[in-house]
C-alpha cells in the first residue's frame, strides 16, 4: 500500500505542481500587464510636461512664471476696496505699478499681451510642455475673469444707492481679487521651483487641451 501511494504521488505531484505554477503565472500576468500600463502612463505624463531630458532649466521656469502676470494685471481693478481697507496689500502690489500703467494706457496692450502668451508660448511647440501647460493655465484664468466682469456690470448698475448692494459689490470684488491673486501666487511659486501647479477650475481644462493635441498647443 505504501509503495502504491508513493508511486501515485510521484506520478501526480509533478502534474499538480505544474498546474499550480501555471495558475500562478496566469493570475500574475494581468497584474504585470496593469503594472506595465501604469508605468507607461506615468512616463507618458512625465514626458508631456518635461523636456526629453526630464529637466527644467532656469529659462523654462522663468518662461512658465511670466504668463501669470496676465491674469494678475487684469485682476488689479477688483482689489481697489482691499487696497483702501488694507494698505499693506496695496504696498505689496506696488512693484506692478509701472507695468500696470503701461498695460492699461497703451492701446490694445491687454489684447496684444494675451495673443503673445497664447501664440508665442501656449502654441509654441519648441517650448517644453511644462512651460506651455502653465501658460495655458494663466490664459484660462484670465479668460475666466470675463464671467464676473459681465455679471458685475449686469447686476450692479448703481451699487452706491443701496447699502446692501454696495456691500455685495465690495464682497464680490474682494472675492474675485483674492481668488485670482492666490492662484497666481501658487502658480508662480510652483513654476519658479520647477513644479507643475494645478489651479482650481482651470487645471482640468488645461489638461484636456494639452492631451487633446498630444501635449501640443490648443
JSON list of C-alpha atoms in Angstrom, two decimals:
[
{"chain": "A", "resi": 1, "resn": "UNK", "atom": "CA", "xyz": [0.00, 0.00, 0.00]},
{"chain": "A", "resi": 2, "resn": "UNK", "atom": "CA", "xyz": [2.80, 2.40, 0.88]},
{"chain": "A", "resi": 3, "resn": "UNK", "atom": "CA", "xyz": [4.58, 1.61, -2.39]},
{"chain": "A", "resi": 4, "resn": "UNK", "atom": "CA", "xyz": [1.38, 2.24, -4.35]},
{"chain": "A", "resi": 5, "resn": "UNK", "atom": "CA", "xyz": [0.81, 5.58, -2.57]},
{"chain": "A", "resi": 6, "resn": "UNK", "atom": "CA", "xyz": [4.41, 6.56, -3.21]},
{"chain": "A", "resi": 7, "resn": "UNK", "atom": "CA", "xyz": [4.11, 5.65, -6.88]},
{"chain": "A", "resi": 8, "resn": "UNK", "atom": "CA", "xyz": [0.86, 7.60, -7.23]},
{"chain": "A", "resi": 9, "resn": "UNK", "atom": "CA", "xyz": [2.41, 10.62, -5.52]},
{"chain": "A", "resi": 10, "resn": "UNK", "atom": "CA", "xyz": [5.47, 10.57, -7.76]},
{"chain": "A", "resi": 11, "resn": "UNK", "atom": "CA", "xyz": [3.17, 10.25, -10.78]},
{"chain": "A", "resi": 12, "resn": "UNK", "atom": "CA", "xyz": [0.69, 13.03, -9.99]},
{"chain": "A", "resi": 13, "resn": "UNK", "atom": "CA", "xyz": [2.69, 15.60, -7.96]},
{"chain": "A", "resi": 14, "resn": "UNK", "atom": "CA", "xyz": [4.65, 16.99, -10.94]},
{"chain": "A", "resi": 15, "resn": "UNK", "atom": "CA", "xyz": [1.37, 17.49, -12.78]},
{"chain": "A", "resi": 16, "resn": "UNK", "atom": "CA", "xyz": [-0.19, 19.17, -9.79]},
{"chain": "A", "resi": 17, "resn": "UNK", "atom": "CA", "xyz": [2.89, 21.29, -9.29]},
{"chain": "A", "resi": 18, "resn": "UNK", "atom": "CA", "xyz": [2.89, 22.33, -12.92]},
{"chain": "A", "resi": 19, "resn": "UNK", "atom": "CA", "xyz": [-0.82, 23.11, -12.71]},
{"chain": "A", "resi": 20, "resn": "UNK", "atom": "CA", "xyz": [-0.29, 25.29, -9.66]},
{"chain": "A", "resi": 21, "resn": "UNK", "atom": "CA", "xyz": [2.64, 27.10, -11.24]},
{"chain": "A", "resi": 22, "resn": "UNK", "atom": "CA", "xyz": [0.62, 27.65, -14.40]},
{"chain": "A", "resi": 23, "resn": "UNK", "atom": "CA", "xyz": [-2.23, 29.07, -12.34]},
{"chain": "A", "resi": 24, "resn": "UNK", "atom": "CA", "xyz": [0.13, 31.43, -10.54]},
{"chain": "A", "resi": 25, "resn": "UNK", "atom": "CA", "xyz": [1.63, 32.56, -13.84]},
{"chain": "A", "resi": 26, "resn": "UNK", "atom": "CA", "xyz": [-1.86, 33.05, -15.33]},
{"chain": "A", "resi": 27, "resn": "UNK", "atom": "CA", "xyz": [-3.01, 35.08, -12.31]},
{"chain": "A", "resi": 28, "resn": "UNK", "atom": "CA", "xyz": [0.19, 37.12, -12.25]},
{"chain": "A", "resi": 29, "resn": "UNK", "atom": "CA", "xyz": [0.03, 38.03, -15.94]},
{"chain": "A", "resi": 30, "resn": "UNK", "atom": "CA", "xyz": [-2.82, 40.60, -15.61]},
{"chain": "A", "resi": 31, "resn": "UNK", "atom": "CA", "xyz": [-1.05, 42.14, -12.61]},
{"chain": "A", "resi": 32, "resn": "UNK", "atom": "CA", "xyz": [2.16, 42.54, -14.59]},
{"chain": "A", "resi": 33, "resn": "UNK", "atom": "CA", "xyz": [0.18, 43.96, -17.51]},
{"chain": "A", "resi": 34, "resn": "UNK", "atom": "CA", "xyz": [-1.53, 46.53, -15.28]},
{"chain": "A", "resi": 35, "resn": "UNK", "atom": "CA", "xyz": [1.81, 47.48, -13.69]},
{"chain": "A", "resi": 36, "resn": "UNK", "atom": "CA", "xyz": [3.39, 47.99, -17.10]},
{"chain": "A", "resi": 37, "resn": "UNK", "atom": "CA", "xyz": [0.37, 50.05, -18.20]},
{"chain": "A", "resi": 38, "resn": "UNK", "atom": "CA", "xyz": [0.62, 52.26, -15.12]},
{"chain": "A", "resi": 39, "resn": "UNK", "atom": "CA", "xyz": [4.34, 52.75, -15.64]},
{"chain": "A", "resi": 40, "resn": "UNK", "atom": "CA", "xyz": [3.74, 53.67, -19.28]},
{"chain": "A", "resi": 41, "resn": "UNK", "atom": "CA", "xyz": [1.05, 56.18, -18.25]},
{"chain": "A", "resi": 42, "resn": "UNK", "atom": "CA", "xyz": [3.36, 57.77, -15.70]},
{"chain": "A", "resi": 43, "resn": "UNK", "atom": "CA", "xyz": [6.18, 58.00, -18.24]},
{"chain": "A", "resi": 44, "resn": "UNK", "atom": "CA", "xyz": [3.83, 59.48, -20.85]},
{"chain": "A", "resi": 45, "resn": "UNK", "atom": "CA", "xyz": [2.53, 62.07, -18.38]},
{"chain": "A", "resi": 46, "resn": "UNK", "atom": "CA", "xyz": [6.06, 62.93, -17.34]},
{"chain": "A", "resi": 47, "resn": "UNK", "atom": "CA", "xyz": [7.14, 63.33, -20.95]},
{"chain": "A", "resi": 48, "resn": "UNK", "atom": "CA", "xyz": [4.16, 65.58, -21.61]},
{"chain": "A", "resi": 49, "resn": "UNK", "atom": "CA", "xyz": [5.24, 68.18, -19.09]},
{"chain": "A", "resi": 50, "resn": "UNK", "atom": "CA", "xyz": [9.00, 67.71, -19.25]},
{"chain": "A", "resi": 51, "resn": "UNK", "atom": "CA", "xyz": [11.71, 68.07, -21.82]},
{"chain": "A", "resi": 52, "resn": "UNK", "atom": "CA", "xyz": [13.24, 64.99, -23.29]},
{"chain": "A", "resi": 53, "resn": "UNK", "atom": "CA", "xyz": [15.91, 65.08, -20.58]},
{"chain": "A", "resi": 54, "resn": "UNK", "atom": "CA", "xyz": [13.30, 65.35, -17.82]},
{"chain": "A", "resi": 55, "resn": "UNK", "atom": "CA", "xyz": [14.98, 68.58, -16.65]},
{"chain": "A", "resi": 56, "resn": "UNK", "atom": "CA", "xyz": [13.52, 72.04, -16.17]},
{"chain": "A", "resi": 57, "resn": "UNK", "atom": "CA", "xyz": [16.18, 74.68, -16.54]},
{"chain": "A", "resi": 58, "resn": "UNK", "atom": "CA", "xyz": [16.04, 78.30, -15.39]},
{"chain": "A", "resi": 59, "resn": "UNK", "atom": "CA", "xyz": [14.72, 79.51, -18.75]},
{"chain": "A", "resi": 60, "resn": "UNK", "atom": "CA", "xyz": [11.80, 77.06, -18.59]},
{"chain": "A", "resi": 61, "resn": "UNK", "atom": "CA", "xyz": [10.93, 78.16, -15.07]},
{"chain": "A", "resi": 62, "resn": "UNK", "atom": "CA", "xyz": [11.02, 81.86, -15.88]},
{"chain": "A", "resi": 63, "resn": "UNK", "atom": "CA", "xyz": [9.04, 81.35, -19.10]},
{"chain": "A", "resi": 64, "resn": "UNK", "atom": "CA", "xyz": [6.41, 79.34, -17.17]},
{"chain": "A", "resi": 65, "resn": "UNK", "atom": "CA", "xyz": [6.18, 82.05, -14.49]},
{"chain": "A", "resi": 66, "resn": "UNK", "atom": "CA", "xyz": [5.79, 85.17, -16.63]},
{"chain": "A", "resi": 67, "resn": "UNK", "atom": "CA", "xyz": [2.36, 84.34, -18.19]},
{"chain": "A", "resi": 68, "resn": "UNK", "atom": "CA", "xyz": [0.77, 84.53, -14.73]},
{"chain": "A", "resi": 69, "resn": "UNK", "atom": "CA", "xyz": [1.31, 88.29, -14.89]},
{"chain": "A", "resi": 70, "resn": "UNK", "atom": "CA", "xyz": [-1.53, 88.41, -17.41]},
{"chain": "A", "resi": 71, "resn": "UNK", "atom": "CA", "xyz": [-4.39, 87.48, -15.00]},
{"chain": "A", "resi": 72, "resn": "UNK", "atom": "CA", "xyz": [-2.66, 89.34, -12.17]},
{"chain": "A", "resi": 73, "resn": "UNK", "atom": "CA", "xyz": [-2.65, 92.62, -14.10]},
{"chain": "A", "resi": 74, "resn": "UNK", "atom": "CA", "xyz": [-6.27, 92.11, -15.18]},
{"chain": "A", "resi": 75, "resn": "UNK", "atom": "CA", "xyz": [-7.48, 91.42, -11.63]},
{"chain": "A", "resi": 76, "resn": "UNK", "atom": "CA", "xyz": [-5.89, 94.51, -10.04]},
{"chain": "A", "resi": 77, "resn": "UNK", "atom": "CA", "xyz": [-9.01, 96.70, -10.55]},
{"chain": "A", "resi": 78, "resn": "UNK", "atom": "CA", "xyz": [-11.01, 94.20, -8.46]},
{"chain": "A", "resi": 79, "resn": "UNK", "atom": "CA", "xyz": [-8.73, 94.86, -5.50]},
{"chain": "A", "resi": 80, "resn": "UNK", "atom": "CA", "xyz": [-9.48, 98.56, -5.11]},
{"chain": "A", "resi": 81, "resn": "UNK", "atom": "CA", "xyz": [-11.55, 98.07, -1.96]},
{"chain": "A", "resi": 82, "resn": "UNK", "atom": "CA", "xyz": [-8.95, 95.81, -0.33]},
{"chain": "A", "resi": 83, "resn": "UNK", "atom": "CA", "xyz": [-6.25, 98.36, -1.20]},
{"chain": "A", "resi": 84, "resn": "UNK", "atom": "CA", "xyz": [-8.20, 101.06, 0.65]},
{"chain": "A", "resi": 85, "resn": "UNK", "atom": "CA", "xyz": [-9.03, 98.86, 3.64]},
{"chain": "A", "resi": 86, "resn": "UNK", "atom": "CA", "xyz": [-5.63, 97.20, 3.92]},
{"chain": "A", "resi": 87, "resn": "UNK", "atom": "CA", "xyz": [-2.82, 99.48, 2.73]},
{"chain": "A", "resi": 88, "resn": "UNK", "atom": "CA", "xyz": [-0.21, 96.72, 3.09]},
{"chain": "A", "resi": 89, "resn": "UNK", "atom": "CA", "xyz": [-1.93, 94.86, 0.24]},
{"chain": "A", "resi": 90, "resn": "UNK", "atom": "CA", "xyz": [-1.55, 97.95, -1.95]},
{"chain": "A", "resi": 91, "resn": "UNK", "atom": "CA", "xyz": [2.13, 98.17, -0.96]},
{"chain": "A", "resi": 92, "resn": "UNK", "atom": "CA", "xyz": [2.62, 94.51, -1.89]},
{"chain": "A", "resi": 93, "resn": "UNK", "atom": "CA", "xyz": [1.23, 95.23, -5.35]},
{"chain": "A", "resi": 94, "resn": "UNK", "atom": "CA", "xyz": [3.17, 98.50, -5.75]},
{"chain": "A", "resi": 95, "resn": "UNK", "atom": "CA", "xyz": [6.02, 96.90, -7.80]},
{"chain": "A", "resi": 96, "resn": "UNK", "atom": "CA", "xyz": [3.45, 96.14, -10.50]},
{"chain": "A", "resi": 97, "resn": "UNK", "atom": "CA", "xyz": [2.58, 99.83, -10.78]},
{"chain": "A", "resi": 98, "resn": "UNK", "atom": "CA", "xyz": [4.80, 100.74, -13.79]},
{"chain": "A", "resi": 99, "resn": "UNK", "atom": "CA", "xyz": [3.82, 97.58, -15.69]},
{"chain": "A", "resi": 100, "resn": "UNK", "atom": "CA", "xyz": [0.13, 98.08, -14.87]},
{"chain": "A", "resi": 101, "resn": "UNK", "atom": "CA", "xyz": [0.37, 101.71, -16.06]},
{"chain": "A", "resi": 102, "resn": "UNK", "atom": "CA", "xyz": [1.68, 100.66, -19.46]},
{"chain": "A", "resi": 103, "resn": "UNK", "atom": "CA", "xyz": [-0.72, 97.73, -19.62]},
{"chain": "A", "resi": 104, "resn": "UNK", "atom": "CA", "xyz": [-3.75, 99.94, -19.10]},
{"chain": "A", "resi": 105, "resn": "UNK", "atom": "CA", "xyz": [-2.68, 103.01, -21.09]},
{"chain": "A", "resi": 106, "resn": "UNK", "atom": "CA", "xyz": [-1.08, 101.59, -24.24]},
{"chain": "A", "resi": 107, "resn": "UNK", "atom": "CA", "xyz": [-3.86, 100.94, -26.80]},
{"chain": "A", "resi": 108, "resn": "UNK", "atom": "CA", "xyz": [-4.75, 97.26, -27.16]},
{"chain": "A", "resi": 109, "resn": "UNK", "atom": "CA", "xyz": [-1.95, 96.27, -24.75]},
{"chain": "A", "resi": 110, "resn": "UNK", "atom": "CA", "xyz": [-4.07, 93.65, -22.90]},
{"chain": "A", "resi": 111, "resn": "UNK", "atom": "CA", "xyz": [-5.19, 92.10, -26.19]},
{"chain": "A", "resi": 112, "resn": "UNK", "atom": "CA", "xyz": [-1.65, 92.08, -27.60]},
{"chain": "A", "resi": 113, "resn": "UNK", "atom": "CA", "xyz": [-0.27, 90.55, -24.38]},
{"chain": "A", "resi": 114, "resn": "UNK", "atom": "CA", "xyz": [-2.96, 87.85, -24.47]},
{"chain": "A", "resi": 115, "resn": "UNK", "atom": "CA", "xyz": [-2.14, 86.94, -28.07]},
{"chain": "A", "resi": 116, "resn": "UNK", "atom": "CA", "xyz": [1.58, 86.96, -27.31]},
{"chain": "A", "resi": 117, "resn": "UNK", "atom": "CA", "xyz": [1.15, 84.43, -24.49]},
{"chain": "A", "resi": 118, "resn": "UNK", "atom": "CA", "xyz": [-1.31, 82.29, -26.42]},
{"chain": "A", "resi": 119, "resn": "UNK", "atom": "CA", "xyz": [0.53, 82.07, -29.73]},
{"chain": "A", "resi": 120, "resn": "UNK", "atom": "CA", "xyz": [4.06, 82.71, -28.51]},
{"chain": "A", "resi": 121, "resn": "UNK", "atom": "CA", "xyz": [4.07, 80.25, -25.60]},
{"chain": "A", "resi": 122, "resn": "UNK", "atom": "CA", "xyz": [0.98, 78.02, -25.47]},
{"chain": "A", "resi": 123, "resn": "UNK", "atom": "CA", "xyz": [1.16, 77.07, -29.16]},
{"chain": "A", "resi": 124, "resn": "UNK", "atom": "CA", "xyz": [4.95, 77.12, -29.42]},
{"chain": "A", "resi": 125, "resn": "UNK", "atom": "CA", "xyz": [6.00, 73.50, -29.96]},
{"chain": "A", "resi": 126, "resn": "UNK", "atom": "CA", "xyz": [9.65, 74.43, -29.40]},
{"chain": "A", "resi": 127, "resn": "UNK", "atom": "CA", "xyz": [8.95, 75.09, -25.71]},
{"chain": "A", "resi": 128, "resn": "UNK", "atom": "CA", "xyz": [8.59, 72.41, -23.08]},
{"chain": "A", "resi": 129, "resn": "UNK", "atom": "CA", "xyz": [5.18, 71.04, -22.12]},
{"chain": "A", "resi": 130, "resn": "UNK", "atom": "CA", "xyz": [5.80, 72.31, -18.58]},
{"chain": "A", "resi": 131, "resn": "UNK", "atom": "CA", "xyz": [6.08, 75.89, -19.85]},
{"chain": "A", "resi": 132, "resn": "UNK", "atom": "CA", "xyz": [3.09, 75.62, -22.19]},
{"chain": "A", "resi": 133, "resn": "UNK", "atom": "CA", "xyz": [0.89, 73.99, -19.54]},
{"chain": "A", "resi": 134, "resn": "UNK", "atom": "CA", "xyz": [1.49, 76.82, -17.08]},
{"chain": "A", "resi": 135, "resn": "UNK", "atom": "CA", "xyz": [0.99, 79.43, -19.79]},
{"chain": "A", "resi": 136, "resn": "UNK", "atom": "CA", "xyz": [-2.29, 77.76, -20.72]},
{"chain": "A", "resi": 137, "resn": "UNK", "atom": "CA", "xyz": [-3.46, 77.82, -17.11]},
{"chain": "A", "resi": 138, "resn": "UNK", "atom": "CA", "xyz": [-2.64, 81.54, -16.95]},
{"chain": "A", "resi": 139, "resn": "UNK", "atom": "CA", "xyz": [-4.59, 82.18, -20.17]},
{"chain": "A", "resi": 140, "resn": "UNK", "atom": "CA", "xyz": [-7.61, 80.22, -18.93]},
{"chain": "A", "resi": 141, "resn": "UNK", "atom": "CA", "xyz": [-7.52, 82.01, -15.59]},
{"chain": "A", "resi": 142, "resn": "UNK", "atom": "CA", "xyz": [-7.50, 85.32, -17.46]},
{"chain": "A", "resi": 143, "resn": "UNK", "atom": "CA", "xyz": [-10.42, 84.24, -19.65]},
{"chain": "A", "resi": 144, "resn": "UNK", "atom": "CA", "xyz": [-12.29, 83.17, -16.52]},
{"chain": "A", "resi": 145, "resn": "UNK", "atom": "CA", "xyz": [-12.26, 86.80, -15.37]},
{"chain": "A", "resi": 146, "resn": "UNK", "atom": "CA", "xyz": [-14.63, 87.72, -18.19]},
{"chain": "A", "resi": 147, "resn": "UNK", "atom": "CA", "xyz": [-17.55, 86.00, -16.41]},
{"chain": "A", "resi": 148, "resn": "UNK", "atom": "CA", "xyz": [-17.50, 88.06, -13.19]},
{"chain": "A", "resi": 149, "resn": "UNK", "atom": "CA", "xyz": [-16.85, 91.23, -15.18]},
{"chain": "A", "resi": 150, "resn": "UNK", "atom": "CA", "xyz": [-20.02, 90.65, -17.20]},
{"chain": "A", "resi": 151, "resn": "UNK", "atom": "CA", "xyz": [-22.03, 89.71, -14.10]},
{"chain": "A", "resi": 152, "resn": "UNK", "atom": "CA", "xyz": [-20.88, 92.74, -12.12]},
{"chain": "A", "resi": 153, "resn": "UNK", "atom": "CA", "xyz": [-21.73, 95.07, -15.00]},
{"chain": "A", "resi": 154, "resn": "UNK", "atom": "CA", "xyz": [-25.17, 93.47, -15.37]},
{"chain": "A", "resi": 155, "resn": "UNK", "atom": "CA", "xyz": [-26.13, 93.19, -11.69]},
{"chain": "A", "resi": 156, "resn": "UNK", "atom": "CA", "xyz": [-24.64, 96.31, -10.12]},
{"chain": "A", "resi": 157, "resn": "UNK", "atom": "CA", "xyz": [-25.73, 99.33, -12.14]},
{"chain": "A", "resi": 158, "resn": "UNK", "atom": "CA", "xyz": [-25.64, 101.72, -9.16]},
{"chain": "A", "resi": 159, "resn": "UNK", "atom": "CA", "xyz": [-24.33, 99.85, -6.09]},
{"chain": "A", "resi": 160, "resn": "UNK", "atom": "CA", "xyz": [-23.83, 103.07, -4.11]},
{"chain": "A", "resi": 161, "resn": "UNK", "atom": "CA", "xyz": [-27.57, 103.70, -3.93]},
{"chain": "A", "resi": 162, "resn": "UNK", "atom": "CA", "xyz": [-28.27, 100.70, -1.67]},
{"chain": "A", "resi": 163, "resn": "UNK", "atom": "CA", "xyz": [-26.08, 99.76, 1.33]},
{"chain": "A", "resi": 164, "resn": "UNK", "atom": "CA", "xyz": [-26.76, 96.05, 0.85]},
{"chain": "A", "resi": 165, "resn": "UNK", "atom": "CA", "xyz": [-25.97, 96.25, -2.86]},
{"chain": "A", "resi": 166, "resn": "UNK", "atom": "CA", "xyz": [-22.79, 98.17, -2.07]},
{"chain": "A", "resi": 167, "resn": "UNK", "atom": "CA", "xyz": [-21.69, 95.54, 0.44]},
{"chain": "A", "resi": 168, "resn": "UNK", "atom": "CA", "xyz": [-22.40, 92.75, -2.04]},
{"chain": "A", "resi": 169, "resn": "UNK", "atom": "CA", "xyz": [-20.48, 94.68, -4.71]},
{"chain": "A", "resi": 170, "resn": "UNK", "atom": "CA", "xyz": [-17.46, 95.05, -2.42]},
{"chain": "A", "resi": 171, "resn": "UNK", "atom": "CA", "xyz": [-17.59, 91.39, -1.37]},
{"chain": "A", "resi": 172, "resn": "UNK", "atom": "CA", "xyz": [-17.75, 90.16, -4.96]},
{"chain": "A", "resi": 173, "resn": "UNK", "atom": "CA", "xyz": [-14.79, 92.32, -5.97]},
{"chain": "A", "resi": 174, "resn": "UNK", "atom": "CA", "xyz": [-12.73, 91.22, -2.98]},
{"chain": "A", "resi": 175, "resn": "UNK", "atom": "CA", "xyz": [-13.51, 87.55, -3.58]},
{"chain": "A", "resi": 176, "resn": "UNK", "atom": "CA", "xyz": [-12.51, 87.70, -7.23]},
{"chain": "A", "resi": 177, "resn": "UNK", "atom": "CA", "xyz": [-9.29, 89.55, -6.41]},
{"chain": "A", "resi": 178, "resn": "UNK", "atom": "CA", "xyz": [-8.29, 87.10, -3.67]},
{"chain": "A", "resi": 179, "resn": "UNK", "atom": "CA", "xyz": [-9.14, 84.03, -5.75]},
{"chain": "A", "resi": 180, "resn": "UNK", "atom": "CA", "xyz": [-7.08, 85.10, -8.75]},
{"chain": "A", "resi": 181, "resn": "UNK", "atom": "CA", "xyz": [-4.20, 86.51, -6.68]},
{"chain": "A", "resi": 182, "resn": "UNK", "atom": "CA", "xyz": [-3.87, 83.34, -4.59]},
{"chain": "A", "resi": 183, "resn": "UNK", "atom": "CA", "xyz": [-3.94, 81.19, -7.73]},
{"chain": "A", "resi": 184, "resn": "UNK", "atom": "CA", "xyz": [-1.33, 83.39, -9.41]},
{"chain": "A", "resi": 185, "resn": "UNK", "atom": "CA", "xyz": [0.93, 83.27, -6.35]},
{"chain": "A", "resi": 186, "resn": "UNK", "atom": "CA", "xyz": [0.61, 79.48, -6.24]},
{"chain": "A", "resi": 187, "resn": "UNK", "atom": "CA", "xyz": [1.25, 79.14, -9.97]},
{"chain": "A", "resi": 188, "resn": "UNK", "atom": "CA", "xyz": [4.25, 81.46, -9.94]},
{"chain": "A", "resi": 189, "resn": "UNK", "atom": "CA", "xyz": [5.77, 79.91, -6.84]},
{"chain": "A", "resi": 190, "resn": "UNK", "atom": "CA", "xyz": [5.40, 76.39, -8.18]},
{"chain": "A", "resi": 191, "resn": "UNK", "atom": "CA", "xyz": [6.76, 77.31, -11.61]},
{"chain": "A", "resi": 192, "resn": "UNK", "atom": "CA", "xyz": [9.82, 79.05, -10.27]},
{"chain": "A", "resi": 193, "resn": "UNK", "atom": "CA", "xyz": [10.83, 75.90, -8.36]},
{"chain": "A", "resi": 194, "resn": "UNK", "atom": "CA", "xyz": [10.07, 73.66, -11.33]},
{"chain": "A", "resi": 195, "resn": "UNK", "atom": "CA", "xyz": [6.77, 72.17, -10.13]},
{"chain": "A", "resi": 196, "resn": "UNK", "atom": "CA", "xyz": [3.52, 72.00, -12.13]},
{"chain": "A", "resi": 197, "resn": "UNK", "atom": "CA", "xyz": [0.80, 73.76, -10.16]},
{"chain": "A", "resi": 198, "resn": "UNK", "atom": "CA", "xyz": [-2.76, 72.58, -10.70]},
{"chain": "A", "resi": 199, "resn": "UNK", "atom": "CA", "xyz": [-5.08, 75.54, -10.32]},
{"chain": "A", "resi": 200, "resn": "UNK", "atom": "CA", "xyz": [-8.75, 75.08, -9.38]},
{"chain": "A", "resi": 201, "resn": "UNK", "atom": "CA", "xyz": [-11.27, 75.45, -12.23]},
{"chain": "A", "resi": 202, "resn": "UNK", "atom": "CA", "xyz": [-8.60, 75.66, -14.95]},
{"chain": "A", "resi": 203, "resn": "UNK", "atom": "CA", "xyz": [-6.23, 72.70, -14.47]},
{"chain": "A", "resi": 204, "resn": "UNK", "atom": "CA", "xyz": [-8.66, 70.13, -15.87]},
{"chain": "A", "resi": 205, "resn": "UNK", "atom": "CA", "xyz": [-9.40, 72.29, -18.90]},
{"chain": "A", "resi": 206, "resn": "UNK", "atom": "CA", "xyz": [-5.67, 72.79, -19.47]},
{"chain": "A", "resi": 207, "resn": "UNK", "atom": "CA", "xyz": [-5.12, 69.03, -19.22]},
{"chain": "A", "resi": 208, "resn": "UNK", "atom": "CA", "xyz": [-7.83, 68.37, -21.78]},
{"chain": "A", "resi": 209, "resn": "UNK", "atom": "CA", "xyz": [-6.33, 70.87, -24.21]},
{"chain": "A", "resi": 210, "resn": "UNK", "atom": "CA", "xyz": [-2.78, 69.57, -23.78]},
{"chain": "A", "resi": 211, "resn": "UNK", "atom": "CA", "xyz": [-3.68, 65.88, -24.03]},
{"chain": "A", "resi": 212, "resn": "UNK", "atom": "CA", "xyz": [-6.08, 66.55, -26.90]},
{"chain": "A", "resi": 213, "resn": "UNK", "atom": "CA", "xyz": [-3.16, 67.63, -29.05]},
{"chain": "A", "resi": 214, "resn": "UNK", "atom": "CA", "xyz": [-0.69, 65.08, -27.65]},
{"chain": "A", "resi": 215, "resn": "UNK", "atom": "CA", "xyz": [0.97, 67.67, -25.48]},
{"chain": "A", "resi": 216, "resn": "UNK", "atom": "CA", "xyz": [0.86, 70.24, -28.24]},
{"chain": "A", "resi": 217, "resn": "UNK", "atom": "CA", "xyz": [-0.79, 73.61, -28.28]},
{"chain": "A", "resi": 218, "resn": "UNK", "atom": "CA", "xyz": [-4.51, 74.21, -28.23]}
]
